[in-house]
PDB file of C-alpha atoms and ligand atoms in Angstrom:
ATOM      1  CA  UNK V   1     212.652  78.415 189.546  1.00  0.00           C
ATOM      2  CA  UNK V   2     215.750  77.759 187.443  1.00  0.00           C
ATOM      3  CA  UNK V   3     215.326  75.189 184.707  1.00  0.00           C
ATOM      4  CA  UNK V   4     217.823  72.424 184.510  1.00  0.00           C
ATOM      5  CA  UNK V   5     217.359  71.604 180.821  1.00  0.00           C
ATOM      6  CA  UNK V   6     220.168  69.500 179.375  1.00  0.00           C
ATOM      7  CA  UNK V   7     218.898  69.356 175.795  1.00  0.00           C
ATOM      8  CA  UNK V   8     217.163  72.333 174.221  1.00  0.00           C
ATOM      9  CA  UNK V   9     215.686  72.845 170.758  1.00  0.00           C
ATOM     10  CA  UNK V  10     215.360  76.475 169.653  1.00  0.00           C
ATOM     11  CA  UNK V  11     213.187  77.349 166.655  1.00  0.00           C
ATOM     12  CA  UNK V  12     213.573  80.667 164.922  1.00  0.00           C
ATOM     13  CA  UNK V  13     211.168  81.985 162.296  1.00  0.00           C
ATOM     14  CA  UNK V  14     211.676  83.928 159.084  1.00  0.00           C
ATOM     15  CA  UNK V  15     210.276  87.198 160.473  1.00  0.00           C
ATOM     16  CA  UNK V  16     212.786  87.095 163.293  1.00  0.00           C
ATOM     17  CA  UNK V  17     215.748  86.377 161.002  1.00  0.00           C
ATOM     18  CA  UNK V  18     215.006  88.833 158.225  1.00  0.00           C
ATOM     19  CA  UNK V  19     214.183  92.470 157.681  1.00  0.00           C
ATOM     20  CA  UNK V  20     211.127  93.347 155.587  1.00  0.00           C
ATOM     21  CA  UNK V  21     213.521  93.611 152.625  1.00  0.00           C
ATOM     22  CA  UNK V  22     214.183  89.873 152.884  1.00  0.00           C
ATOM     23  CA  UNK V  23     217.812  90.533 153.821  1.00  0.00           C
ATOM     24  CA  UNK V  24     219.133  88.894 156.974  1.00  0.00           C
ATOM     25  CA  UNK V  25     218.759  90.685 160.278  1.00  0.00           C
ATOM     26  CA  UNK V  26     222.408  90.432 161.275  1.00  0.00           C
ATOM     27  CA  UNK V  27     221.966  91.953 164.726  1.00  0.00           C
ATOM     28  CA  UNK V  28     219.350  89.375 165.742  1.00  0.00           C
ATOM     29  CA  UNK V  29     221.283  86.494 164.235  1.00  0.00           C
ATOM     30  CA  UNK V  30     224.410  87.565 166.100  1.00  0.00           C
ATOM     31  CA  UNK V  31     222.557  87.809 169.396  1.00  0.00           C
ATOM     32  CA  UNK V  32     220.926  84.423 168.860  1.00  0.00           C
ATOM     33  CA  UNK V  33     224.225  82.759 167.976  1.00  0.00           C
ATOM     34  CA  UNK V  34     225.952  84.271 171.007  1.00  0.00           C
ATOM     35  CA  UNK V  35     223.233  82.992 173.390  1.00  0.00           C
ATOM     36  CA  UNK V  36     223.195  79.494 171.860  1.00  0.00           C
ATOM     37  CA  UNK V  37     226.992  79.320 171.944  1.00  0.00           C
ATOM     38  CA  UNK V  38     226.912  80.266 175.607  1.00  0.00           C
ATOM     39  CA  UNK V  39     224.369  77.520 176.343  1.00  0.00           C
ATOM     40  CA  UNK V  40     226.629  75.028 174.573  1.00  0.00           C
ATOM     41  CA  UNK V  41     229.584  76.291 176.604  1.00  0.00           C
ATOM     42  CA  UNK V  42     227.591  75.567 179.761  1.00  0.00           C
ATOM     43  CA  UNK V  43     227.439  71.894 178.716  1.00  0.00           C
ATOM     44  CA  UNK V  44     223.952  71.787 177.259  1.00  0.00           C
ATOM     45  CA  UNK V  45     223.001  70.110 174.010  1.00  0.00           C
ATOM     46  CA  UNK V  46     221.444  72.652 171.673  1.00  0.00           C
ATOM     47  CA  UNK V  47     219.750  72.149 168.288  1.00  0.00           C
ATOM     48  CA  UNK V  48     218.531  75.025 166.135  1.00  0.00           C
ATOM     49  CA  UNK V  49     215.545  74.713 163.798  1.00  0.00           C
ATOM     50  CA  UNK V  50     215.768  77.630 161.416  1.00  0.00           C
ATOM     51  CA  UNK V  51     213.344  79.004 158.852  1.00  0.00           C
ATOM     52  CA  UNK V  52     214.275  81.797 156.512  1.00  0.00           C
ATOM     53  CA  UNK V  53     215.528  79.888 153.471  1.00  0.00           C
ATOM     54  CA  UNK V  54     212.744  81.056 151.174  1.00  0.00           C
ATOM     55  CA  UNK V  55     212.668  84.577 152.654  1.00  0.00           C
ATOM     56  CA  UNK V  56     216.447  85.075 152.432  1.00  0.00           C
ATOM     57  CA  UNK V  57     216.499  83.500 148.942  1.00  0.00           C
ATOM     58  CA  UNK V  58     213.909  86.021 147.780  1.00  0.00           C
ATOM     59  CA  UNK V  59     216.085  88.830 149.123  1.00  0.00           C
ATOM     60  CA  UNK V  60     219.282  87.436 147.638  1.00  0.00           C
ATOM     61  CA  UNK V  61     217.758  86.839 144.209  1.00  0.00           C
ATOM     62  CA  UNK V  62     216.285  90.342 144.302  1.00  0.00           C
ATOM     63  CA  UNK V  63     212.761  89.045 143.598  1.00  0.00           C
ATOM     64  CA  UNK V  64     210.035  91.615 144.039  1.00  0.00           C
ATOM     65  CA  UNK V  65     207.589  89.222 145.627  1.00  0.00           C
ATOM     66  CA  UNK V  66     207.419  85.741 147.077  1.00  0.00           C
ATOM     67  CA  UNK V  67     207.045  83.295 144.147  1.00  0.00           C
ATOM     68  CA  UNK V  68     203.515  81.923 144.020  1.00  0.00           C
ATOM     69  CA  UNK V  69     204.495  78.585 142.449  1.00  0.00           C
ATOM     70  CA  UNK V  70     206.106  75.662 144.258  1.00  0.00           C
ATOM     71  CA  UNK V  71     209.171  75.507 141.980  1.00  0.00           C
ATOM     72  CA  UNK V  72     209.846  79.210 142.548  1.00  0.00           C
ATOM     73  CA  UNK V  73     209.684  78.800 146.335  1.00  0.00           C
ATOM     74  CA  UNK V  74     211.841  75.672 146.198  1.00  0.00           C
ATOM     75  CA  UNK V  75     214.442  77.425 144.060  1.00  0.00           C
ATOM     76  CA  UNK V  76     214.475  80.465 146.369  1.00  0.00           C
ATOM     77  CA  UNK V  77     214.943  78.124 149.344  1.00  0.00           C
ATOM     78  CA  UNK V  78     218.060  76.555 147.841  1.00  0.00           C
ATOM     79  CA  UNK V  79     219.643  79.999 147.481  1.00  0.00           C
ATOM     80  CA  UNK V  80     218.573  81.237 150.902  1.00  0.00           C
ATOM     81  CA  UNK V  81     219.622  78.034 152.667  1.00  0.00           C
ATOM     82  CA  UNK V  82     223.230  78.506 151.498  1.00  0.00           C
ATOM     83  CA  UNK V  83     223.277  82.071 152.687  1.00  0.00           C
ATOM     84  CA  UNK V  84     221.783  81.153 156.059  1.00  0.00           C
ATOM     85  CA  UNK V  85     224.249  78.329 156.675  1.00  0.00           C
ATOM     86  CA  UNK V  86     227.146  80.502 155.523  1.00  0.00           C
ATOM     87  CA  UNK V  87     226.165  83.082 158.129  1.00  0.00           C
ATOM     88  CA  UNK V  88     225.537  80.568 160.915  1.00  0.00           C
ATOM     89  CA  UNK V  89     228.826  78.850 160.158  1.00  0.00           C
ATOM     90  CA  UNK V  90     230.703  82.143 160.275  1.00  0.00           C
ATOM     91  CA  UNK V  91     228.978  83.410 163.410  1.00  0.00           C
ATOM     92  CA  UNK V  92     229.173  80.170 165.415  1.00  0.00           C
ATOM     93  CA  UNK V  93     232.822  79.743 164.500  1.00  0.00           C
ATOM     94  CA  UNK V  94     233.553  83.118 166.124  1.00  0.00           C
ATOM     95  CA  UNK V  95     232.639  81.400 169.393  1.00  0.00           C
ATOM     96  CA  UNK V  96     234.566  78.241 168.542  1.00  0.00           C
ATOM     97  CA  UNK V  97     231.496  76.180 167.612  1.00  0.00           C
ATOM     98  CA  UNK V  98     230.880  73.986 164.596  1.00  0.00           C
ATOM     99  CA  UNK V  99     227.583  73.660 162.761  1.00  0.00           C
ATOM    100  CA  UNK V 100     226.055  70.663 160.963  1.00  0.00           C
ATOM    101  CA  UNK V 101     223.202  71.079 158.492  1.00  0.00           C
ATOM    102  CA  UNK V 102     220.219  68.709 158.464  1.00  0.00           C
ATOM    103  CA  UNK V 103     217.541  69.141 155.800  1.00  0.00           C
ATOM    104  CA  UNK V 104     214.557  66.971 156.648  1.00  0.00           C
ATOM    105  CA  UNK V 105     211.181  66.145 155.090  1.00  0.00           C
ATOM    106  CA  UNK V 106     208.149  64.662 156.786  1.00  0.00           C
ATOM    107  CA  UNK V 107     208.652  61.513 154.736  1.00  0.00           C
ATOM    108  CA  UNK V 108     212.050  61.134 156.412  1.00  0.00           C
ATOM    109  CA  UNK V 109     210.493  61.393 159.859  1.00  0.00           C
ATOM    110  CA  UNK V 110     207.698  58.977 158.955  1.00  0.00           C
ATOM    111  CA  UNK V 111     210.096  56.279 157.732  1.00  0.00           C
ATOM    112  CA  UNK V 112     211.468  54.157 160.587  1.00  0.00           C
ATOM    113  CA  UNK V 113     214.854  53.500 158.982  1.00  0.00           C
ATOM    114  CA  UNK V 114     215.460  57.135 158.039  1.00  0.00           C
ATOM    115  CA  UNK V 115     214.294  58.275 161.475  1.00  0.00           C
ATOM    116  CA  UNK V 116     216.801  55.941 163.029  1.00  0.00           C
ATOM    117  CA  UNK V 117     219.543  57.252 160.728  1.00  0.00           C
ATOM    118  CA  UNK V 118     218.634  60.803 161.617  1.00  0.00           C
ATOM    119  CA  UNK V 119     218.730  60.100 165.319  1.00  0.00           C
ATOM    120  CA  UNK V 120     222.147  58.487 164.956  1.00  0.00           C
ATOM    121  CA  UNK V 121     223.370  61.597 163.157  1.00  0.00           C
ATOM    122  CA  UNK V 122     221.999  63.906 165.844  1.00  0.00           C
ATOM    123  CA  UNK V 123     223.606  61.818 168.571  1.00  0.00           C
ATOM    124  CA  UNK V 124     226.952  61.814 166.844  1.00  0.00           C
ATOM    125  CA  UNK V 125     226.839  65.559 166.166  1.00  0.00           C
ATOM    126  CA  UNK V 126     226.140  66.166 169.854  1.00  0.00           C
ATOM    127  CA  UNK V 127     228.976  63.908 170.901  1.00  0.00           C
ATOM    128  CA  UNK V 128     231.265  65.784 168.486  1.00  0.00           C
ATOM    129  CA  UNK V 129     230.163  68.972 170.267  1.00  0.00           C
ATOM    130  CA  UNK V 130     228.622  70.450 167.111  1.00  0.00           C
ATOM    131  CA  UNK V 131     225.278  72.203 166.815  1.00  0.00           C
ATOM    132  CA  UNK V 132     222.724  70.592 164.476  1.00  0.00           C
ATOM    133  CA  UNK V 133     220.947  73.236 162.380  1.00  0.00           C
ATOM    134  CA  UNK V 134     217.746  71.936 160.851  1.00  0.00           C
ATOM    135  CA  UNK V 135     215.348  73.119 158.164  1.00  0.00           C
ATOM    136  CA  UNK V 136     212.779  71.388 156.027  1.00  0.00           C
ATOM    137  CA  UNK V 137     214.272  70.163 152.760  1.00  0.00           C
ATOM    138  CA  UNK V 138     212.140  72.599 150.788  1.00  0.00           C
ATOM    139  CA  UNK V 139     213.666  71.733 147.391  1.00  0.00           C
ATOM    140  CA  UNK V 140     212.293  68.194 147.494  1.00  0.00           C
ATOM    141  CA  UNK V 141     209.415  68.489 149.942  1.00  0.00           C
ATOM    142  CA  UNK V 142     207.071  69.908 147.278  1.00  0.00           C
ATOM    143  CA  UNK V 143     203.489  70.238 148.376  1.00  0.00           C
ATOM    144  CA  UNK V 144     202.714  66.712 149.497  1.00  0.00           C
ATOM    145  CA  UNK V 145     203.944  65.201 152.686  1.00  0.00           C
ATOM    146  CA  UNK V 146     205.408  68.466 153.931  1.00  0.00           C
ATOM    147  CA  UNK V 147     205.485  70.072 157.319  1.00  0.00           C
ATOM    148  CA  UNK V 148     205.177  73.379 155.475  1.00  0.00           C
ATOM    149  CA  UNK V 149     206.004  75.222 158.644  1.00  0.00           C
ATOM    150  CA  UNK V 150     208.954  74.780 160.916  1.00  0.00           C
ATOM    151  CA  UNK V 151     206.878  74.858 164.091  1.00  0.00           C
ATOM    152  CA  UNK V 152     205.726  71.288 163.540  1.00  0.00           C
ATOM    153  CA  UNK V 153     209.172  70.345 162.288  1.00  0.00           C
ATOM    154  CA  UNK V 154     210.681  71.685 165.523  1.00  0.00           C
ATOM    155  CA  UNK V 155     208.220  69.583 167.535  1.00  0.00           C
ATOM    156  CA  UNK V 156     209.173  66.495 165.517  1.00  0.00           C
ATOM    157  CA  UNK V 157     212.866  67.173 166.119  1.00  0.00           C
ATOM    158  CA  UNK V 158     212.264  67.761 169.848  1.00  0.00           C
ATOM    159  CA  UNK V 159     210.475  64.437 170.259  1.00  0.00           C
ATOM    160  CA  UNK V 160     213.006  62.594 168.087  1.00  0.00           C
ATOM    161  CA  UNK V 161     215.968  63.678 170.199  1.00  0.00           C
ATOM    162  CA  UNK V 162     213.951  63.625 173.465  1.00  0.00           C
ATOM    163  CA  UNK V 163     214.703  67.265 174.231  1.00  0.00           C
ATOM    164  CA  UNK V 164     213.831  68.720 177.626  1.00  0.00           C
ATOM    165  CA  UNK V 165     212.522  71.962 176.170  1.00  0.00           C
ATOM    166  CA  UNK V 166     211.472  73.564 172.898  1.00  0.00           C
ATOM    167  CA  UNK V 167     211.795  77.355 172.705  1.00  0.00           C
ATOM    168  CA  UNK V 168     210.016  78.986 169.762  1.00  0.00           C
ATOM    169  CA  UNK V 169     211.130  82.518 168.907  1.00  0.00           C
ATOM    170  CA  UNK V 170     208.512  84.590 167.132  1.00  0.00           C
ATOM    171  CA  UNK V 171     207.339  88.165 166.601  1.00  0.00           C
ATOM    172  CA  UNK V 172     205.118  88.492 169.680  1.00  0.00           C
ATOM    173  CA  UNK V 173     206.214  87.806 173.227  1.00  0.00           C
ATOM    174  CA  UNK V 174     203.955  84.823 173.671  1.00  0.00           C
ATOM    175  CA  UNK V 175     200.303  83.938 173.212  1.00  0.00           C
ATOM    176  CA  UNK V 176     197.787  86.756 173.712  1.00  0.00           C
ATOM    177  CA  UNK V 177     194.054  86.673 174.353  1.00  0.00           C
ATOM    178  CA  UNK V 178     193.628  88.872 171.239  1.00  0.00           C
ATOM    179  CA  UNK V 179     195.886  90.483 168.644  1.00  0.00           C
ATOM    180  CA  UNK V 180     197.928  92.970 170.743  1.00  0.00           C
ATOM    181  CA  UNK V 181     198.541  95.212 167.716  1.00  0.00           C
ATOM    182  CA  UNK V 182     194.790  95.711 167.328  1.00  0.00           C
ATOM    183  CA  UNK V 183     193.199  95.308 170.751  1.00  0.00           C
ATOM    184  CA  UNK V 184     194.102  97.217 173.917  1.00  0.00           C
ATOM    185  CA  UNK V 185     192.360  94.515 175.912  1.00  0.00           C
ATOM    186  CA  UNK V 186     194.801  91.862 174.700  1.00  0.00           C
ATOM    187  CA  UNK V 187     196.780  90.326 177.509  1.00  0.00           C
ATOM    188  CA  UNK V 188     199.638  87.869 177.461  1.00  0.00           C
ATOM    189  CA  UNK V 189     199.059  84.384 178.836  1.00  0.00           C
ATOM    190  CA  UNK V 190     202.159  83.601 180.919  1.00  0.00           C
ATOM    191  CA  UNK V 191     201.516  79.920 181.634  1.00  0.00           C
ATOM    192  CA  UNK V 192     199.361  77.324 179.886  1.00  0.00           C
ATOM    193  CA  UNK V 193     198.703  74.177 181.890  1.00  0.00           C
ATOM    194  CA  UNK V 194     196.397  72.621 179.304  1.00  0.00           C
ATOM    195  CA  UNK V 195     195.836  73.461 175.624  1.00  0.00           C
ATOM    196  CA  UNK V 196     192.053  73.819 175.636  1.00  0.00           C
ATOM    197  CA  UNK V 197     189.677  74.959 172.862  1.00  0.00           C
ATOM    198  CA  UNK V 198     189.701  78.414 174.465  1.00  0.00           C
ATOM    199  CA  UNK V 199     193.512  78.568 174.154  1.00  0.00           C
ATOM    200  CA  UNK V 200     193.347  77.336 170.537  1.00  0.00           C
ATOM    201  CA  UNK V 201     190.783  80.045 169.716  1.00  0.00           C
ATOM    202  CA  UNK V 202     193.264  82.766 170.775  1.00  0.00           C
ATOM    203  CA  UNK V 203     195.544  81.703 167.913  1.00  0.00           C
ATOM    204  CA  UNK V 204     193.014  82.065 165.130  1.00  0.00           C
ATOM    205  CA  UNK V 205     193.921  84.348 162.260  1.00  0.00           C
ATOM    206  CA  UNK V 206     197.454  85.173 163.431  1.00  0.00           C
ATOM    207  CA  UNK V 207     200.236  85.371 160.840  1.00  0.00           C
ATOM    208  CA  UNK V 208     203.817  86.612 160.803  1.00  0.00           C
ATOM    209  CA  UNK V 209     205.217  88.753 157.970  1.00  0.00           C
ATOM    210  CA  UNK V 210     207.319  86.630 155.607  1.00  0.00           C
ATOM    211  CA  UNK V 211     206.844  83.437 157.657  1.00  0.00           C
ATOM    212  CA  UNK V 212     204.172  80.815 157.229  1.00  0.00           C
ATOM    213  CA  UNK V 213     202.921  79.507 160.526  1.00  0.00           C
ATOM    214  CA  UNK V 214     201.281  82.152 162.730  1.00  0.00           C
ATOM    215  CA  UNK V 215     200.285  81.152 166.268  1.00  0.00           C
ATOM    216  CA  UNK V 216     198.118  78.145 165.340  1.00  0.00           C
ATOM    217  CA  UNK V 217     201.007  75.943 164.215  1.00  0.00           C
ATOM    218  CA  UNK V 218     202.975  76.977 167.317  1.00  0.00           C
ATOM    219  CA  UNK V 219     200.159  75.651 169.467  1.00  0.00           C
ATOM    220  CA  UNK V 220     200.183  72.402 167.498  1.00  0.00           C
ATOM    221  CA  UNK V 221     203.914  72.165 168.224  1.00  0.00           C
ATOM    222  CA  UNK V 222     203.293  72.934 171.908  1.00  0.00           C
ATOM    223  CA  UNK V 223     200.630  70.240 172.049  1.00  0.00           C
ATOM    224  CA  UNK V 224     202.882  67.584 170.493  1.00  0.00           C
ATOM    225  CA  UNK V 225     205.773  68.468 172.781  1.00  0.00           C
ATOM    226  CA  UNK V 226     203.926  68.893 176.076  1.00  0.00           C
ATOM    227  CA  UNK V 227     202.227  65.520 175.532  1.00  0.00           C
ATOM    228  CA  UNK V 228     205.670  64.029 175.065  1.00  0.00           C
ATOM    229  CA  UNK V 229     206.827  65.560 178.356  1.00  0.00           C
ATOM    230  CA  UNK V 230     208.709  68.454 176.760  1.00  0.00           C
ATOM    231  CA  UNK V 231     208.297  71.975 178.167  1.00  0.00           C
ATOM    232  CA  UNK V 232     207.502  74.445 175.389  1.00  0.00           C
ATOM    233  CA  UNK V 233     207.912  78.218 175.276  1.00  0.00           C
ATOM    234  CA  UNK V 234     206.840  80.876 172.810  1.00  0.00           C
ATOM    235  CA  UNK V 235     208.936  83.985 173.340  1.00  0.00           C
ATOM    236  CA  UNK V 236     209.848  87.122 171.420  1.00  0.00           C
ATOM    237  CA  UNK V 237     212.578  86.679 168.819  1.00  0.00           C
ATOM    238  CA  UNK V 238     213.371  90.400 168.860  1.00  0.00           C
ATOM    239  CA  UNK V 239     215.417  89.725 171.954  1.00  0.00           C
ATOM    240  CA  UNK V 240     217.062  86.274 171.803  1.00  0.00           C
ATOM    241  CA  UNK V 241     218.605  87.006 175.233  1.00  0.00           C
ATOM    242  CA  UNK V 242     215.184  86.226 176.677  1.00  0.00           C
ATOM    243  CA  UNK V 243     216.246  82.574 176.344  1.00  0.00           C
ATOM    244  CA  UNK V 244     218.310  83.237 179.508  1.00  0.00           C
ATOM    245  CA  UNK V 245     215.119  84.442 181.212  1.00  0.00           C
ATOM    246  CA  UNK V 246     213.417  81.170 180.287  1.00  0.00           C
ATOM    247  CA  UNK V 247     216.238  79.206 181.884  1.00  0.00           C
ATOM    248  CA  UNK V 248     216.155  81.415 184.975  1.00  0.00           C
ATOM    249  CA  UNK V 249     212.427  80.720 185.333  1.00  0.00           C
ATOM    250  CA  UNK V 250     211.548  84.387 184.584  1.00  0.00           C
ATOM    251  CA  UNK V 251     208.159  85.614 183.432  1.00  0.00           C
ATOM    252  CA  UNK V 252     208.717  85.821 179.704  1.00  0.00           C
ATOM    253  CA  UNK V 253     206.508  84.807 176.774  1.00  0.00           C
ATOM    254  CA  UNK V 254     204.158  81.874 177.261  1.00  0.00           C
ATOM    255  CA  UNK V 255     205.210  78.700 179.018  1.00  0.00           C
ATOM    256  CA  UNK V 256     203.350  75.504 178.077  1.00  0.00           C
ATOM    257  CA  UNK V 257     203.905  73.021 180.861  1.00  0.00           C
ATOM    258  CA  UNK V 258     204.876  69.506 179.907  1.00  0.00           C
ATOM    259  CA  UNK V 259     202.429  66.801 180.947  1.00  0.00           C
ATOM    260  CA  UNK V 260     203.298  64.740 183.935  1.00  0.00           C
ATOM    261  CA  UNK V 261     205.131  67.554 185.760  1.00  0.00           C
ATOM    262  CA  UNK V 262     204.180  69.696 188.710  1.00  0.00           C
ATOM    263  CA  UNK V 263     206.735  72.463 188.807  1.00  0.00           C
TER     264      UNK V 263
HETATM  265  N1  LIG K 301     211.295  75.943 155.370  1.00  0.00           N
HETATM  266  C1  LIG K 301     210.826  77.297 155.156  1.00  0.00           C
HETATM  267  C2  LIG K 301     212.008  78.225 154.899  1.00  0.00           C
HETATM  268  O1  LIG K 301     213.092  77.978 155.357  1.00  0.00           O
HETATM  269  C3  LIG K 301     210.167  77.863 156.370  1.00  0.00           C
HETATM  270  C4  LIG K 301     208.864  77.375 156.762  1.00  0.00           C
HETATM  271  C5  LIG K 301     208.344  78.271 157.878  1.00  0.00           C
HETATM  272  O2  LIG K 301     208.277  79.503 157.679  1.00  0.00           O
HETATM  273  O3  LIG K 301     208.029  77.793 158.940  1.00  0.00           O
HETATM  274  O4  LIG K 301     211.818  79.248 154.270  1.00  0.00           O
END
């Protein structure tokens, strides 16, 4: 069944946006930007939660490894964030779209006044026809009061703007019963009606290359969103065109059904 989502949040992770070298994966970014531009052209509101600032910063600074200290990661993020926004700005403008950058911390979301301000900004950006591009404000977030991963941040953004759907792009095409790169028995779970302990156990020990979250934080995001009535999907970022499949109701990735729906 086709999905009539009017407001969609898409979250893309570092491993999807970058090569192992830490340099941006231009082909994927271009495909993602073309799909999101098309969704905007169809009249939908789209917000993009992007990771990759630290990963791209590492690549741009030519560091041999990810800094182990907070200041090093924060500094890398400031470099990578510029590069990411430069690329998004350039790519979206090819399709006639304008980007707005929002760097958010958990403290911002937890504070009623700042939350209100943020929501006002989102609303205005949408009415201007621009696409909000969000990341955690890594330079100031430090180690306390951080989301630390953009999965939870994307859930917070989705609930703030009352999105209809959150689509998380990652390295595997959904949630599996075991690690598909290790076990031949692993099978994809196409639909999750309820996030049970058994479902949570499938996520244990998963990680993604340069990113931070793995599957566990994606399930936390799915739990927050589905409880708030927001459909959530985990699909493969290697092919951003699969977002069309989601909207066409195709069998792609894992679909976590929002509570209070029977579709
Ligand atoms: N804010 C981090 C960055 O842009 C990403 C956190 C995550 O990987 O989820 O590098």
